[in-house]
mmCIF file of C-alpha atoms in Angstrom:
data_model
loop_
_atom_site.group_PDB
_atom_site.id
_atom_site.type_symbol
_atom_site.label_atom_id
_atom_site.label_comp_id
_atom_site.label_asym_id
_atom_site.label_seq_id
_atom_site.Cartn_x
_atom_site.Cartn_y
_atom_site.Cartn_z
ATOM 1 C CA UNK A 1 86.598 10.952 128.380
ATOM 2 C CA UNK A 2 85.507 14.627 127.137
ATOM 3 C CA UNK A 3 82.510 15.186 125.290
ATOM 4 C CA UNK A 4 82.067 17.135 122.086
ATOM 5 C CA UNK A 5 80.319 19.127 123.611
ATOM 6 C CA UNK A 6 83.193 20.215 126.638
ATOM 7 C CA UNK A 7 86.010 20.585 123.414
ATOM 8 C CA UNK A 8 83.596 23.008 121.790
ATOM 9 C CA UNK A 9 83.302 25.075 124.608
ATOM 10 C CA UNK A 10 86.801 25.281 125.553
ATOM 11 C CA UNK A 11 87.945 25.939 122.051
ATOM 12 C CA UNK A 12 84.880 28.784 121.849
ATOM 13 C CA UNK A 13 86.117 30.159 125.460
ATOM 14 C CA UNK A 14 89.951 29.799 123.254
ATOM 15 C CA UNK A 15 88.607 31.873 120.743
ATOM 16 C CA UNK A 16 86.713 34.467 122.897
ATOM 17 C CA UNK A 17 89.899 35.298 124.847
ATOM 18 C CA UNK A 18 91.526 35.337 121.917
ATOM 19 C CA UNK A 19 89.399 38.245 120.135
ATOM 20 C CA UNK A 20 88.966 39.838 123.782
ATOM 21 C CA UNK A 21 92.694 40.260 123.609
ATOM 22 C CA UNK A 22 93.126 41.121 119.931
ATOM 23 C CA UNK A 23 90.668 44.142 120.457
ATOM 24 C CA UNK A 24 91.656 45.341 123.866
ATOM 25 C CA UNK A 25 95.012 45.783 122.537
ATOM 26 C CA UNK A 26 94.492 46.759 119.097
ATOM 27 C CA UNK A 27 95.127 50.495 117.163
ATOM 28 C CA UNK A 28 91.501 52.715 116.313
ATOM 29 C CA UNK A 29 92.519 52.007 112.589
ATOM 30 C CA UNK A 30 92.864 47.867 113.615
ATOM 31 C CA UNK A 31 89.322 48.125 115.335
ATOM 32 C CA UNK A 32 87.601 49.572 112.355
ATOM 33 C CA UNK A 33 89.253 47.069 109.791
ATOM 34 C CA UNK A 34 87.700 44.240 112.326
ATOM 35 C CA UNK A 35 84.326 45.822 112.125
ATOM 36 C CA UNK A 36 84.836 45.984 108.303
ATOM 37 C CA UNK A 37 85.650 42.688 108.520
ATOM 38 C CA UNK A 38 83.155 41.263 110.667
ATOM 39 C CA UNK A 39 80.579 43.203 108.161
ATOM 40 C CA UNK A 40 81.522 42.095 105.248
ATOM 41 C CA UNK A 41 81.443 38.353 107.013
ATOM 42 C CA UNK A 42 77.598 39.169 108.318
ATOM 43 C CA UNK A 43 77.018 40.495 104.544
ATOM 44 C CA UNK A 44 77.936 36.998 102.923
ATOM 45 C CA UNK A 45 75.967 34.582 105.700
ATOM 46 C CA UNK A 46 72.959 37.328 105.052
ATOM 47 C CA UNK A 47 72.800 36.781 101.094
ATOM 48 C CA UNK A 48 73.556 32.840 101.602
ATOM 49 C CA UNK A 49 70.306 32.320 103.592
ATOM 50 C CA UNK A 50 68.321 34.697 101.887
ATOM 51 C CA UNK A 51 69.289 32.747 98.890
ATOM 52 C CA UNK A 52 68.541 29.164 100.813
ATOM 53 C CA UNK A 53 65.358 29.938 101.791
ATOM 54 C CA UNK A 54 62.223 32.124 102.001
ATOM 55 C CA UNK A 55 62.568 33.540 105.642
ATOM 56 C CA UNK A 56 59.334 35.515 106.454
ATOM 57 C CA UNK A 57 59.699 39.765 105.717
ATOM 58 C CA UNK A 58 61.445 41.835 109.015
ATOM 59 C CA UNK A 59 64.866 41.906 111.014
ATOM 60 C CA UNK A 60 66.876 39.413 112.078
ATOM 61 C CA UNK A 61 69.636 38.952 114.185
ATOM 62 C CA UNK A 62 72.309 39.427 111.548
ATOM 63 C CA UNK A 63 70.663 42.483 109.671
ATOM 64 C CA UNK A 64 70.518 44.054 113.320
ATOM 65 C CA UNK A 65 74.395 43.280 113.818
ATOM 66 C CA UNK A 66 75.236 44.582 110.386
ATOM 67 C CA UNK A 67 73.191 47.496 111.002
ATOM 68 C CA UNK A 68 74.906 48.341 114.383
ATOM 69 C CA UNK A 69 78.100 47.832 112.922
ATOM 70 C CA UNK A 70 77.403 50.457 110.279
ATOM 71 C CA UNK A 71 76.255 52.818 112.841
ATOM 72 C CA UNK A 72 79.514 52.065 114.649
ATOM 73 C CA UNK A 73 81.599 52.589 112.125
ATOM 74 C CA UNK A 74 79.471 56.069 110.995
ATOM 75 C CA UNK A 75 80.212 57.275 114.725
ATOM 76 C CA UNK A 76 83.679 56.810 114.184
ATOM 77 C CA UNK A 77 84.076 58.941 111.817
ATOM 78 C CA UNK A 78 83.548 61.674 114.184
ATOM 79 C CA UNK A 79 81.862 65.564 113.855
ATOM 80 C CA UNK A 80 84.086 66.987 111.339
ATOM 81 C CA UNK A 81 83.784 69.395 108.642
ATOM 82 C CA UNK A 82 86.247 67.802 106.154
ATOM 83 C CA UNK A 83 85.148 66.991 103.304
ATOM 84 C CA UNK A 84 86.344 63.364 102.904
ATOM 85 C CA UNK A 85 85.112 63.125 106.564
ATOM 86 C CA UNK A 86 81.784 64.344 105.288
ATOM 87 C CA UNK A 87 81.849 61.447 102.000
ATOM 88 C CA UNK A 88 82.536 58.881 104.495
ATOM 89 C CA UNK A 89 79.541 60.025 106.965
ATOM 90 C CA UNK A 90 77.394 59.897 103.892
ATOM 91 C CA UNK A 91 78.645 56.239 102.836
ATOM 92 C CA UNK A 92 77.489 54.898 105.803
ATOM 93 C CA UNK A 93 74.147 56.608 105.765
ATOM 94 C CA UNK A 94 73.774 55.420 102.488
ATOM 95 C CA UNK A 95 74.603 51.542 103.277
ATOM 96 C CA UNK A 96 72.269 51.817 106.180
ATOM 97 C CA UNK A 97 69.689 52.796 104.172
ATOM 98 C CA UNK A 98 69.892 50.720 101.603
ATOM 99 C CA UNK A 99 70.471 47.755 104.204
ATOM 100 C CA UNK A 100 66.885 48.700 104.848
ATOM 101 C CA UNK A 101 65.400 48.456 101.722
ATOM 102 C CA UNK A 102 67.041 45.210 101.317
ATOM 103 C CA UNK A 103 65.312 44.119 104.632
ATOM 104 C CA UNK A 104 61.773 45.129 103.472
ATOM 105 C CA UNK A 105 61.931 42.892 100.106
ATOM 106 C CA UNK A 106 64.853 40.236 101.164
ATOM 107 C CA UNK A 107 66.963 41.764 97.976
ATOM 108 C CA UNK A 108 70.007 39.616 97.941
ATOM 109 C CA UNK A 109 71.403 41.840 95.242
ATOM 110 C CA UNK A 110 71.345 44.836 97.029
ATOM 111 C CA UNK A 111 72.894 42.763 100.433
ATOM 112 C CA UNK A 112 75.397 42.082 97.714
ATOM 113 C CA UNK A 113 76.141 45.959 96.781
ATOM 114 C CA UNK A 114 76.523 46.264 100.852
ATOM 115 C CA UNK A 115 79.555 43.785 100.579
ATOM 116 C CA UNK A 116 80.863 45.324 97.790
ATOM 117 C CA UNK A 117 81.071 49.006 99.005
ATOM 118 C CA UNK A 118 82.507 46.911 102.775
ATOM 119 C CA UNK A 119 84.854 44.990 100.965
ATOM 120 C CA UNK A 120 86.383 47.987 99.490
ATOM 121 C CA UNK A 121 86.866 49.753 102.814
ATOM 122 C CA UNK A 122 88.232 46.454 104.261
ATOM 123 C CA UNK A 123 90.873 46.875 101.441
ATOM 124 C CA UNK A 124 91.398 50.898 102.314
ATOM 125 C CA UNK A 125 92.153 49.914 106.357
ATOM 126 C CA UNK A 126 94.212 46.843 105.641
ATOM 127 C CA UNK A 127 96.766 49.729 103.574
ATOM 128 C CA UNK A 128 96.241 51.791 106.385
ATOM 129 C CA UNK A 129 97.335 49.352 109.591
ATOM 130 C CA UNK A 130 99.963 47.408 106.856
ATOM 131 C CA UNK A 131 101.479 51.514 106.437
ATOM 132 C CA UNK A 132 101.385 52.497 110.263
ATOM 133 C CA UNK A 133 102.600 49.146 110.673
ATOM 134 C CA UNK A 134 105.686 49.540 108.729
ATOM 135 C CA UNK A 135 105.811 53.149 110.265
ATOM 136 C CA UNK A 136 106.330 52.168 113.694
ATOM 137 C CA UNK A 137 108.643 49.174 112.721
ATOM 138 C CA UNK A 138 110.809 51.819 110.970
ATOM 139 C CA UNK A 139 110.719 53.878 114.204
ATOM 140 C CA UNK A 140 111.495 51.456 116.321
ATOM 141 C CA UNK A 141 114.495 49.861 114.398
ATOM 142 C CA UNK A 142 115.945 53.579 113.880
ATOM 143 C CA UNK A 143 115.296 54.542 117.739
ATOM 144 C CA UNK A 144 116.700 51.040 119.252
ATOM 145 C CA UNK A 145 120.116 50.822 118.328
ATOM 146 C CA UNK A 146 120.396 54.846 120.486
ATOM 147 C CA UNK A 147 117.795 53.114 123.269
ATOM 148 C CA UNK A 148 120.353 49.955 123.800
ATOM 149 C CA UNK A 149 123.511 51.695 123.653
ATOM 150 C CA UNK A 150 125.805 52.183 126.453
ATOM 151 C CA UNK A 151 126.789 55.110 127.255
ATOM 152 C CA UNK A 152 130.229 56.054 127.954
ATOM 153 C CA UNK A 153 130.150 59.722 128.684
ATOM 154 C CA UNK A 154 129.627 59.438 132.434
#
């Protein structure tokens, strides 16, 4: 007989490969919409237990993920000199830093505000991989019909 215990681990070893896979073998615009993702997830189990309880002032494990994830997703957008580039830098400098504040006094609201901003981007980069998703499935159902033909010319 297995335990609960062994079918918890081999469905969390399931679901590790599983994620492995997805981002070994997913686009840069895929990647970022899982970071968004996993942020906005970190933002909601943040404000839950803040609500819950009264956890003592100073980091925690999720605050530091959610801050490294915003510091991922700030490199990512690169050295650039566009402007947009330049908004987006600033966004994330901005969430950081208000991610701190929210820290210091355990502000649930302003956690909140975090997940707003987050769940808007999630929004923006699930357009963008839907589009280059269509994109390449346009591509490749225009170029396969010339890939798969024979050729009778000699």
């Amino acid at each position: 007989m297995v335990s609960n215990e062994t079918q918890f681990a081999a469905r969390e070893g399931s679901v590790n490969k599983y994620l492995e896979t997805a981002v070994r073998t997913a686009s840069p615009a895929k990647l970022r919409l899982m970071l968004l993702e996993r942020a906005v997830g970190l933002c909601q189990a943040i404000a839950k237990r803040w609500r819950e309880k009264q956890p003592e002032l100073g980091y925690d494990e999720q605050t530091i993920t959610l801050r490294d994830i915003l510091t991922e997703l700030l490199a990512g957008v690169g050295k650039s000199d566009l402007p947009v580039a330049l908004q987006v830098a600033d966004l994330y400098v901005f969430l950081t830093k208000h991610l701190t504040s929210a820290e210091m006094m355990r502000d649930v609201t302003m956690i909140e505000e975090i997940q707003i901003v987050l769940e808007t981007e999630v929004e923006t980069w699930r357009i963008v991989c839907e589009t280059a998703t269509q994109q390449t499935h346009r591509q490749t159902t225009t170029t396969t019909p010339h890939a798969t033909s024979l050729n009778l010319q000699g």
